[in-house]
CSV table of C-alpha atoms in Angstrom, one decimal:
chain,number,residue,atom,x,y,z
A,23,MET,CA,13.4,-4.2,-47.4
A,24,LYS,CA,15.8,-7.3,-47.5
A,25,LYS,CA,15.7,-9.4,-50.5
A,26,LEU,CA,15.4,-13.1,-49.4
A,27,ARG,CA,16.2,-16.0,-51.9
A,28,GLY,CA,15.7,-19.5,-51.3
A,29,GLU,CA,13.5,-22.6,-52.1
A,30,SER,CA,10.8,-24.1,-50.1
A,31,ASN,CA,10.3,-28.2,-50.0
A,32,GLY,CA,12.9,-28.2,-52.9
A,33,ARG,CA,11.4,-26.1,-55.5
A,34,SER,CA,11.3,-22.3,-56.4
A,35,GLU,CA,8.7,-20.9,-54.8
A,36,ARG,CA,5.4,-19.7,-56.8
A,37,MET,CA,3.8,-16.3,-57.2
A,38,HIS,CA,2.2,-15.6,-53.4
A,39,VAL,CA,-0.4,-13.4,-52.4
A,40,LEU,CA,1.5,-11.2,-49.4
A,41,VAL,CA,-1.9,-9.4,-48.4
A,42,SER,CA,-5.5,-10.0,-48.7
A,43,GLU,CA,-7.3,-7.0,-48.2
A,44,PHE,CA,-10.9,-6.9,-46.7
A,45,LEU,CA,-13.3,-3.9,-46.9
A,46,ILE,CA,-15.6,-3.3,-44.4
A,47,THR,CA,-18.8,-1.4,-45.3
A,48,ALA,CA,-22.9,-1.4,-45.7
A,49,SER,CA,-25.3,0.2,-48.2
A,50,PRO,CA,-24.8,3.9,-48.0
A,51,ASP,CA,-28.1,4.5,-46.4
A,52,TYR,CA,-27.2,2.1,-43.5
A,53,MET,CA,-23.8,3.4,-42.7
A,54,ASN,CA,-24.9,7.2,-43.0
A,55,GLY,CA,-27.8,6.6,-40.8
A,56,LEU,CA,-25.6,5.5,-37.7
A,57,SER,CA,-24.3,8.1,-35.9
A,58,ASP,CA,-20.0,9.0,-35.2
A,59,GLU,CA,-20.1,6.9,-32.4
A,60,GLU,CA,-22.0,4.0,-33.7
A,61,GLN,CA,-20.1,3.8,-36.9
A,62,ARG,CA,-17.1,3.8,-34.6
A,63,ARG,CA,-18.4,1.0,-32.7
A,64,TYR,CA,-19.4,-0.7,-36.1
A,65,PHE,CA,-15.9,-0.5,-37.3
A,66,GLU,CA,-14.1,-1.4,-34.0
A,67,THR,CA,-16.6,-4.6,-33.9
A,68,ALA,CA,-15.6,-5.5,-37.3
A,69,VAL,CA,-11.8,-5.6,-36.5
A,70,ASP,CA,-12.4,-7.8,-33.2
A,71,HIS,CA,-14.0,-10.3,-35.1
A,72,LEU,CA,-11.0,-10.6,-37.8
A,73,LYS,CA,-8.5,-10.5,-35.0
A,74,GLU,CA,-10.4,-13.5,-33.3
A,75,LYS,CA,-10.9,-15.5,-37.0
A,76,TYR,CA,-7.3,-14.7,-38.4
A,77,SER,CA,-4.7,-13.7,-35.3
A,78,ALA,CA,-4.4,-10.1,-34.4
A,79,GLU,CA,-0.4,-11.1,-35.2
A,80,ASN,CA,-1.5,-11.2,-38.9
A,81,MET,CA,-3.4,-8.3,-39.4
A,82,LEU,CA,-1.1,-5.4,-40.8
A,83,TYR,CA,-3.4,-2.2,-40.7
A,84,ALA,CA,-6.9,-1.2,-40.5
A,85,THR,CA,-7.7,1.8,-42.6
A,86,VAL,CA,-11.4,4.0,-42.0
A,87,HIS,CA,-12.1,6.1,-44.8
A,88,MET,CA,-14.4,8.8,-43.7
A,89,ASP,CA,-13.7,11.4,-46.9
A,90,GLU,CA,-15.8,9.5,-49.3
A,91,ALA,CA,-19.9,9.1,-50.2
A,92,THR,CA,-20.1,5.9,-47.9
A,93,PRO,CA,-17.7,5.6,-44.5
A,94,HIS,CA,-15.8,1.9,-45.2
A,95,MET,CA,-12.3,0.5,-43.8
A,96,HIS,CA,-9.6,-1.3,-45.3
A,97,VAL,CA,-8.2,-4.3,-43.4
A,98,GLY,CA,-5.0,-6.1,-44.5
A,99,ILE,CA,-4.4,-9.6,-43.4
A,100,VAL,CA,-1.1,-11.8,-44.3
A,101,PRO,CA,-2.5,-15.4,-45.0
A,102,ILE,CA,-0.7,-17.5,-43.0
A,103,THR,CA,-1.7,-21.0,-42.0
A,104,GLU,CA,-1.1,-22.5,-38.6
A,105,ASP,CA,1.9,-24.5,-40.0
A,106,GLY,CA,3.6,-21.2,-41.0
A,107,ARG,CA,2.7,-21.6,-44.7
A,108,LEU,CA,1.5,-18.2,-47.0
A,109,SER,CA,-1.4,-19.4,-48.4
A,110,ALA,CA,-4.4,-17.0,-49.4
A,111,LYS,CA,-5.9,-20.0,-51.0
A,112,ASP,CA,-6.7,-22.0,-47.9
A,113,PHE,CA,-8.6,-19.0,-46.9
A,114,PHE,CA,-10.4,-17.0,-49.3
A,115,ASN,CA,-10.4,-19.6,-52.4
A,116,GLY,CA,-13.8,-20.5,-54.1
A,117,LYS,CA,-17.4,-19.4,-53.4
A,118,LEU,CA,-18.4,-21.3,-50.2
A,119,LYS,CA,-15.4,-20.3,-48.5
A,120,MET,CA,-16.3,-16.7,-49.2
A,121,LYS,CA,-20.0,-17.5,-48.5
A,122,ALA,CA,-19.1,-18.7,-45.0
A,123,ILE,CA,-16.9,-15.9,-44.4
A,124,GLN,CA,-19.5,-13.1,-45.0
A,125,ASP,CA,-22.0,-15.4,-43.2
A,126,ASP,CA,-19.7,-15.2,-40.0
A,127,PHE,CA,-19.1,-11.5,-40.3
A,128,HIS,CA,-23.4,-11.0,-40.6
A,129,ARG,CA,-23.7,-13.5,-37.6
A,130,HIS,CA,-21.0,-11.4,-35.5
A,131,MET,CA,-22.3,-8.3,-36.6
A,132,VAL,CA,-25.8,-8.9,-35.5
A,133,GLU,CA,-25.2,-10.7,-32.1
A,134,ASN,CA,-23.5,-6.9,-31.4
A,135,GLY,CA,-26.7,-5.2,-32.0
A,136,PHE,CA,-26.4,-4.3,-35.9
A,137,ASP,CA,-29.6,-4.7,-37.5
A,138,LEU,CA,-28.1,-6.3,-41.1
A,139,VAL,CA,-29.6,-7.8,-43.5
A,140,ARG,CA,-27.9,-10.4,-45.5
A,141,GLY,CA,-27.4,-10.1,-49.3
A,142,GLU,CA,-28.7,-12.7,-52.0
A,143,PRO,CA,-25.9,-14.7,-53.5
A,144,SER,CA,-25.5,-13.2,-57.0
A,145,GLU,CA,-23.3,-14.0,-60.3
A,146,LYS,CA,-21.6,-10.7,-60.0
A,147,LYS,CA,-17.8,-10.4,-59.9
A,148,HIS,CA,-16.2,-8.4,-57.1
A,149,GLU,CA,-14.1,-5.2,-58.1
A,150,ASN,CA,-10.7,-4.6,-57.0
A,151,VAL,CA,-10.0,-2.6,-54.2
A,152,HIS,CA,-8.5,0.2,-56.4
A,153,GLN,CA,-11.3,-0.2,-59.1
A,154,TYR,CA,-13.8,0.2,-56.0
A,155,LYS,CA,-12.4,3.3,-55.1
A,156,ILE,CA,-12.5,4.8,-58.3
A,157,ASN,CA,-16.0,3.8,-58.4
A,158,GLN,CA,-16.3,5.6,-55.2
A,159,ARG,CA,-14.9,8.6,-56.7
A,160,GLU,CA,-16.9,8.7,-60.0
A,161,PRO,CA,-20.5,10.2,-58.5
A,162,GLU,CA,-18.3,13.1,-56.9
A,163,LEU,CA,-16.3,13.8,-60.2
A,164,GLU,CA,-20.1,13.6,-61.8
A,165,ARG,CA,-21.4,16.0,-59.2
A,166,LEU,CA,-18.6,18.3,-60.0
A,167,ASN,CA,-19.0,17.8,-63.3
A,168,ALA,CA,-22.8,18.8,-63.2
A,169,GLU,CA,-22.1,21.7,-60.7
A,170,ILE,CA,-19.6,23.3,-63.4
A,171,ALA,CA,-22.0,22.6,-66.0
A,172,LEU,CA,-25.0,24.3,-63.9
A,173,LYS,CA,-22.8,27.4,-63.4
A,174,GLU,CA,-21.9,27.6,-66.9
A,175,LYS,CA,-25.4,27.5,-67.6
A,176,GLN,CA,-26.1,30.0,-65.1
A,177,ARG,CA,-23.0,32.3,-66.4
A,178,GLU,CA,-24.5,32.1,-69.9
A,179,GLU,CA,-28.0,33.0,-68.3
A,180,LEU,CA,-26.4,36.1,-66.6
A,181,GLU,CA,-24.8,37.1,-70.0
A,182,LYS,CA,-28.3,36.9,-71.8
A,183,GLN,CA,-29.7,38.9,-69.1
A,184,ASN,CA,-27.0,41.3,-69.6
A,185,LYS,CA,-27.7,41.8,-72.8
A,186,ALA,CA,-31.5,42.2,-72.6
A,187,VAL,CA,-30.8,44.9,-70.2
A,188,GLN,CA,-28.3,46.5,-72.0
A,189,ALA,CA,-30.5,46.5,-75.3
A,190,VAL,CA,-33.3,47.9,-72.8
A,191,ILE,CA,-31.2,50.3,-71.8
A,192,GLU,CA,-30.6,51.5,-75.1
A,193,VAL,CA,-33.8,51.7,-76.1
A,194,LYS,CA,-34.6,53.9,-73.4
A,195,LYS,CA,-31.5,56.3,-73.7
A,196,GLU,CA,-32.9,56.6,-77.5
A,197,SER,CA,-36.5,57.4,-76.6
A,198,LEU,CA,-35.4,59.7,-73.9
A,199,THR,CA,-33.3,61.6,-76.2
A,200,ALA,CA,-35.8,61.8,-78.8
A,201,LYS,CA,-38.2,63.0,-75.9
A,202,ALA,CA,-35.2,65.8,-75.1
A,203,GLU,CA,-34.9,66.7,-78.6
A,204,GLU,CA,-39.1,67.2,-78.8
A,205,LEU,CA,-39.1,69.2,-75.2
A,206,LYS,CA,-36.4,71.8,-76.8
A,207,MET,CA,-39.2,74.2,-78.9
A,208,PRO,CA,-38.6,77.8,-79.0
A,209,THR,CA,-40.9,80.3,-76.8
A,210,ILE,CA,-43.8,81.1,-78.4
A,211,GLU,CA,-44.5,84.8,-78.2
A,212,HIS,CA,-47.4,86.2,-76.5
A,213,GLU,CA,-50.0,87.8,-78.5
A,214,LYS,CA,-53.0,90.3,-78.0
A,215,ALA,CA,-56.1,90.5,-80.1
A,216,TRP,CA,-57.2,93.7,-81.2
A,217,LEU,CA,-59.4,94.5,-79.0
A,218,LYS,CA,-56.8,94.7,-76.1
A,219,LYS,CA,-57.6,91.4,-74.4
A,220,ASP,CA,-55.5,88.4,-73.5
A,221,LYS,CA,-56.5,85.4,-75.4
A,222,VAL,CA,-53.6,83.1,-74.9
A,223,ILE,CA,-54.7,80.0,-73.1
A,224,VAL,CA,-51.6,79.2,-71.1
A,225,PRO,CA,-50.5,82.1,-69.2
A,226,GLU,CA,-46.8,82.8,-70.2
A,227,ARG,CA,-45.3,82.3,-66.5
A,228,GLU,CA,-47.0,78.9,-66.6
A,229,LEU,CA,-45.8,77.9,-70.1
A,230,HIS,CA,-41.9,79.0,-68.8
A,231,ALA,CA,-42.7,76.8,-65.7
A,232,LEU,CA,-43.4,73.9,-67.9
A,233,TYR,CA,-40.4,74.5,-69.9
A,234,ALA,CA,-38.4,74.4,-66.8
A,235,TYR,CA,-40.0,71.1,-65.6
A,236,ALA,CA,-39.3,69.5,-69.0
A,237,GLU,CA,-35.8,70.5,-69.0
A,238,GLN,CA,-35.4,69.4,-65.7
A,239,LYS,CA,-36.8,66.0,-66.5
A,240,THR,CA,-34.7,65.6,-69.4
A,241,LYS,CA,-31.5,66.1,-67.1
A,242,THR,CA,-32.8,63.4,-64.5
A,243,ALA,CA,-33.3,61.2,-67.8
A,244,ALA,CA,-29.6,61.8,-69.0
A,245,GLU,CA,-28.3,61.2,-65.0
A,246,LEU,CA,-30.3,58.2,-65.2
A,247,ALA,CA,-28.8,56.9,-68.4
A,248,GLY,CA,-25.2,58.0,-66.5
A,249,GLN,CA,-26.1,55.6,-64.1
A,250,LEU,CA,-27.3,52.8,-65.6
A,251,LYS,CA,-24.4,52.8,-67.7
A,252,SER,CA,-21.9,52.6,-64.6
A,253,GLU,CA,-24.3,50.0,-63.4
A,254,THR,CA,-23.8,47.9,-66.3
A,255,GLN,CA,-20.3,48.5,-66.2
A,256,GLU,CA,-20.1,47.1,-62.4
A,257,LYS,CA,-22.1,44.1,-63.5
A,258,GLU,CA,-19.5,43.6,-66.8
A,259,ARG,CA,-17.0,43.7,-63.9
A,260,TRP,CA,-18.6,41.1,-61.6
A,261,GLN,CA,-19.3,38.9,-64.7
A,262,SER,CA,-15.6,38.8,-65.5
A,263,ILE,CA,-15.0,38.3,-61.8
A,264,ALA,CA,-17.3,35.3,-61.6
A,265,ARG,CA,-15.9,33.6,-65.1
A,266,GLN,CA,-12.0,33.5,-63.7
A,267,LYS,CA,-13.8,32.1,-60.4
A,268,GLN,CA,-15.2,29.6,-62.8
A,269,ILE,CA,-11.8,28.9,-64.4
A,270,GLY,CA,-10.4,28.5,-61.1
A,271,ARG,CA,-12.7,25.9,-60.0
A,272,MET,CA,-12.5,23.8,-63.4
A,273,LYS,CA,-8.6,23.9,-63.0
A,274,LYS,CA,-8.7,22.8,-59.5
A,275,THR,CA,-11.1,19.8,-60.3
A,276,ASN,CA,-9.1,18.9,-62.9
A,277,GLY,CA,-6.1,18.8,-60.6
A,278,PHE,CA,-8.4,16.9,-58.2
A,279,ARG,CA,-8.9,14.1,-60.6
A,280,ASN,CA,-5.1,13.7,-61.8
A,281,CYS,CA,-4.1,14.0,-58.1
A,282,ARG,CA,-6.7,10.9,-57.5
A,283,VAL,CA,-5.3,8.9,-60.5
A,284,GLY,CA,-1.8,9.6,-59.5
A,285,SER,CA,-2.3,8.3,-56.1
A,286,ILE,CA,-4.0,5.2,-57.5
A,287,GLN,CA,-0.9,4.7,-59.6
A,288,LYS,CA,1.6,5.4,-57.0
A,289,LEU,CA,-0.2,2.7,-54.6
A,290,LYS,CA,-0.1,0.5,-57.3
A,291,ARG,CA,3.8,0.4,-58.2
A,292,PRO,CA,4.9,-0.2,-54.7
A,293,LYS,CA,2.3,-2.9,-54.1
A,294,ARG,CA,3.8,-4.5,-57.1
A,295,LYS,CA,7.2,-4.0,-56.4
A,296,CYS,CA,6.9,-5.5,-53.0
A,297,GLY,CA,4.8,-8.2,-54.0
A,298,ALA,CA,7.3,-9.3,-56.9
A,299,SER,CA,10.2,-8.8,-54.0
A,300,LEU,CA,8.9,-10.9,-51.4
A,301,GLN,CA,7.7,-13.6,-54.0
A,302,ARG,CA,11.0,-14.0,-55.1
A,303,ASN,CA,12.5,-14.2,-51.6
A,304,LEU,CA,10.1,-15.5,-49.5
A,305,ARG,CA,11.8,-18.2,-47.1
A,306,LYS,CA,9.7,-20.0,-44.7
A,307,ASN,CA,12.2,-19.8,-41.7
A,308,LYS,CA,12.2,-16.0,-42.4
A,309,ARG,CA,8.5,-15.6,-41.7
A,310,GLN,CA,8.6,-13.4,-38.5
A,311,ASP,CA,11.1,-11.1,-40.5
A,312,LEU,CA,8.9,-11.1,-43.6
A,313,ARG,CA,6.1,-10.1,-41.6
A,314,GLN,CA,7.7,-7.3,-39.7
A,315,GLU,CA,9.3,-6.2,-43.0
A,316,VAL,CA,5.6,-6.1,-44.8
A,317,LYS,CA,4.4,-4.4,-42.1
A,318,GLU,CA,6.8,-1.5,-42.3
A,319,GLU,CA,6.1,-1.3,-46.1
A,320,LEU,CA,2.6,-1.4,-45.4
A,321,THR,CA,3.0,1.2,-42.7
A,322,THR,CA,4.7,3.5,-45.5
A,323,LEU,CA,2.0,3.1,-48.0
A,324,ARG,CA,-0.7,3.7,-45.3
A,325,THR,CA,1.3,7.1,-44.4
A,326,GLU,CA,1.2,8.1,-47.8
A,327,ASN,CA,-2.3,6.9,-48.3
A,328,GLU,CA,-3.0,9.2,-45.1
A,329,GLU,CA,-0.8,12.0,-46.7
A,330,LEU,CA,-3.0,11.8,-49.9
A,331,SER,CA,-6.4,11.7,-48.1
A,332,ALA,CA,-5.2,15.0,-46.1
A,333,GLU,CA,-4.6,16.4,-49.7
A,334,ASN,CA,-7.9,15.2,-50.7
A,335,LYS,CA,-9.4,16.9,-47.8
A,336,VAL,CA,-8.0,20.1,-48.2
A,337,LEU,CA,-9.0,20.2,-51.8
A,338,ILE,CA,-12.7,19.3,-50.4
A,339,ILE,CA,-12.5,22.0,-48.3
A,340,GLN,CA,-10.9,24.5,-51.2
A,341,ARG,CA,-13.8,23.3,-53.6
A,342,ASN,CA,-16.4,24.1,-50.7
A,343,SER,CA,-14.9,27.4,-50.0
A,344,GLU,CA,-15.2,28.1,-54.1
A,345,ALA,CA,-18.6,27.0,-54.2
A,346,ALA,CA,-19.5,29.2,-51.3
A,347,GLU,CA,-17.7,32.2,-52.9
A,348,SER,CA,-19.7,31.2,-56.3
A,349,LEU,CA,-23.0,31.5,-54.3
A,350,LYS,CA,-22.1,34.6,-52.8
A,351,LEU,CA,-21.0,36.2,-55.9
A,352,LYS,CA,-24.3,34.9,-57.2
A,353,GLN,CA,-26.2,36.8,-54.3
A,354,GLU,CA,-24.6,39.9,-55.3
A,355,LEU,CA,-25.3,39.5,-59.2
A,356,ASP,CA,-29.2,38.8,-58.1
A,357,LYS,CA,-28.6,41.8,-55.9
A,358,ARG,CA,-27.0,44.0,-58.7
A,359,ASN,CA,-30.2,42.8,-61.2
A,360,GLY,CA,-32.7,43.9,-58.1
A,361,GLN,CA,-31.3,47.6,-58.2
A,362,TYR,CA,-31.0,47.0,-62.4
A,363,ALA,CA,-34.9,46.4,-62.2
A,364,GLU,CA,-35.9,49.4,-60.1
A,365,VAL,CA,-33.7,51.7,-62.2
A,366,LEU,CA,-35.3,50.4,-65.5
A,367,SER,CA,-38.9,51.0,-63.6
A,368,PHE,CA,-37.7,54.7,-62.3
A,369,ALA,CA,-36.8,55.3,-65.6
A,370,LYS,CA,-40.2,53.8,-67.1
A,371,LYS,CA,-42.1,56.4,-64.7
A,372,GLN,CA,-40.0,59.5,-65.9
A,373,ASN,CA,-40.3,58.3,-69.4
A,374,GLN,CA,-44.3,58.3,-69.1
A,375,THR,CA,-44.1,61.6,-67.3
A,376,LEU,CA,-42.4,63.0,-70.3
A,377,GLU,CA,-44.5,61.5,-72.5
A,378,LYS,CA,-47.5,63.0,-71.0
A,379,VAL,CA,-45.5,66.1,-70.7
A,380,ALA,CA,-44.9,66.2,-74.7
A,381,GLY,CA,-48.5,65.2,-75.2
A,382,GLU,CA,-49.6,68.5,-73.1
A,383,ASN,CA,-47.1,70.5,-75.1
A,384,LYS,CA,-48.1,69.3,-78.3
A,385,ALA,CA,-51.8,70.1,-77.7
A,386,LEU,CA,-50.7,73.7,-76.4
A,387,LYS,CA,-48.9,74.2,-79.7
A,388,LYS,CA,-51.9,73.1,-81.7
A,389,GLU,CA,-54.3,75.4,-79.6
A,390,ASN,CA,-51.7,78.2,-80.0
A,391,LYS,CA,-51.3,78.0,-83.5
A,392,THR,CA,-55.2,78.0,-83.5
A,393,LEU,CA,-55.0,81.1,-81.8
A,394,LYS,CA,-52.5,83.2,-83.9
A,395,GLU,CA,-54.7,81.9,-87.2
A,396,ARG,CA,-57.9,83.7,-85.4
A,397,VAL,CA,-55.7,86.5,-84.7
A,398,ALA,CA,-55.0,86.8,-88.1
A,399,VAL,CA,-58.3,86.5,-89.6
A,400,LEU,CA,-59.2,89.2,-87.1
A,401,GLU,CA,-56.6,91.8,-88.4
A,402,GLN,CA,-57.7,90.8,-91.7
A,403,TRP,CA,-61.0,92.0,-90.4
A,404,LYS,CA,-60.0,94.9,-88.8
A,405,ASP,CA,-57.9,96.2,-91.6
A,406,LYS,CA,-61.2,95.9,-93.9
A,407,MET,CA,-63.2,97.8,-91.4
A,408,VAL,CA,-60.7,100.2,-91.0
A,409,GLN,CA,-60.6,100.5,-95.3
A,410,TRP,CA,-64.0,100.5,-95.3
A,411,ALA,CA,-64.5,103.3,-92.5
A,412,LYS,CA,-62.2,105.4,-94.8
A,413,GLU,CA,-63.7,104.8,-97.7
A,414,LYS,CA,-67.7,105.2,-96.7
A,415,LEU,CA,-67.6,107.6,-93.6
A,416,PRO,CA,-67.4,110.9,-95.8
A,417,LYS,CA,-70.0,109.7,-98.0
A,418,MET,CA,-71.9,109.1,-95.0
A,419,ARG,CA,-71.3,112.4,-93.3
A,420,LYS,CA,-72.7,113.7,-96.5
A,421,LEU,CA,-75.4,112.3,-96.3
A,422,ALA,CA,-76.0,112.5,-92.8
A,423,ALA,CA,-75.8,116.3,-93.6
A,424,SER,CA,-78.1,116.6,-96.6
A,425,PHE,CA,-80.7,114.6,-94.4
A,426,PHE,CA,-80.3,116.8,-91.4
A,427,VAL,CA,-80.7,120.0,-94.1
A,428,ARG,CA,-84.0,118.4,-95.6
A,429,LEU,CA,-84.9,117.9,-92.3
A,430,GLU,CA,-84.7,121.3,-91.5
A,431,CYS,CA,-86.7,122.3,-94.1
A,432,LEU,CA,-89.5,120.2,-93.5
A,433,GLU,CA,-89.3,121.2,-90.0
A,434,LYS,CA,-90.1,124.9,-90.4
A,435,PRO,CA,-93.4,124.8,-92.4
A,436,ILE,CA,-94.7,122.7,-90.0
A,437,ASN,CA,-93.9,125.1,-87.4
A,438,THR,CA,-95.4,127.7,-89.6
A,439,ARG,CA,-98.6,126.1,-89.7
A,440,THR,CA,-98.6,125.8,-85.8
A,441,MET,CA,-98.4,129.4,-85.0
A,442,ASN,CA,-101.4,130.3,-87.5
């Protein structure tokens, strides 16, 4: 930009406001309630009003921002009076002038079909444009921080669930191992009673079949434990991926925040430099050249602002993509948790079956033990009976022989008497 030096009315020119910027918007509910076509007409009507009021030649730029919480437009006006002076004070200084500007804008918009409600005057101070943009971005940053905190909380809950599932898996694994050890019993030998009758409660082939069934269930339980282990490792891998994605999102959010602060600082410095240069070099007879140079400078700034807006849109798209990917990852983890629940339910049923089989085996062992005790008692009685027979049988034979001899002796006299 050319460096102009000079004096106005015999005095060094004081600090002048080169550009006055208007912020055209409405309440968030009203602006977001308009369609795209109505929003376009809203901003075009506002620009027409400003051109009519301040001259189209004095309007340097009109930029619409749709990428923030509330659609709004920045309009730059060079405050040049009819007699060629650069004086923002003549246009905007004082509450009465600002109130008249707002009233005229409200009247013009209502006449063109927009149902705007004029706000009540207040003692609040207006923020500058940069502070307004910062405040506009604060809710988005808060939302991003809340989303990050929510994702972190979900990650912690998933880790807690993983630890709980791991604990249940360990408990089930120990229980299944204990049941498997209990089921590894020696084969109960088949015994018969001394009367040569089968007194075993369970037939031998059924007992072997029961053992085979118990061994099969033990193998099934071991396979389930292995499957649970592999599923747990897979879940840990997905959780590691989720943590890496979370770290990436945090880095991008910090980059977005730094980019926002840098863009604001980057816009401030050229405007201050431009203002200082123009304030030192402004001359009345060079007003047209100055306006052109200001337009070129502000065009450059607008181009940089549009580039920053494009970068901001790219960051927003990346953030939405990351959010979608995070949602997909969460759905995958929920699906995995459902599979874990099914496996644990199946393992629980198998454990109940094994407990039932173990109970039946315990009852069979008890009955078999009772049967062995009875067989042992019968064997003792058999030995006693054999011993008693060996001891008493000869005496009984002698006694029987003596008995039969005496009986024969008694029968002879009776026969003799009968013959007589």
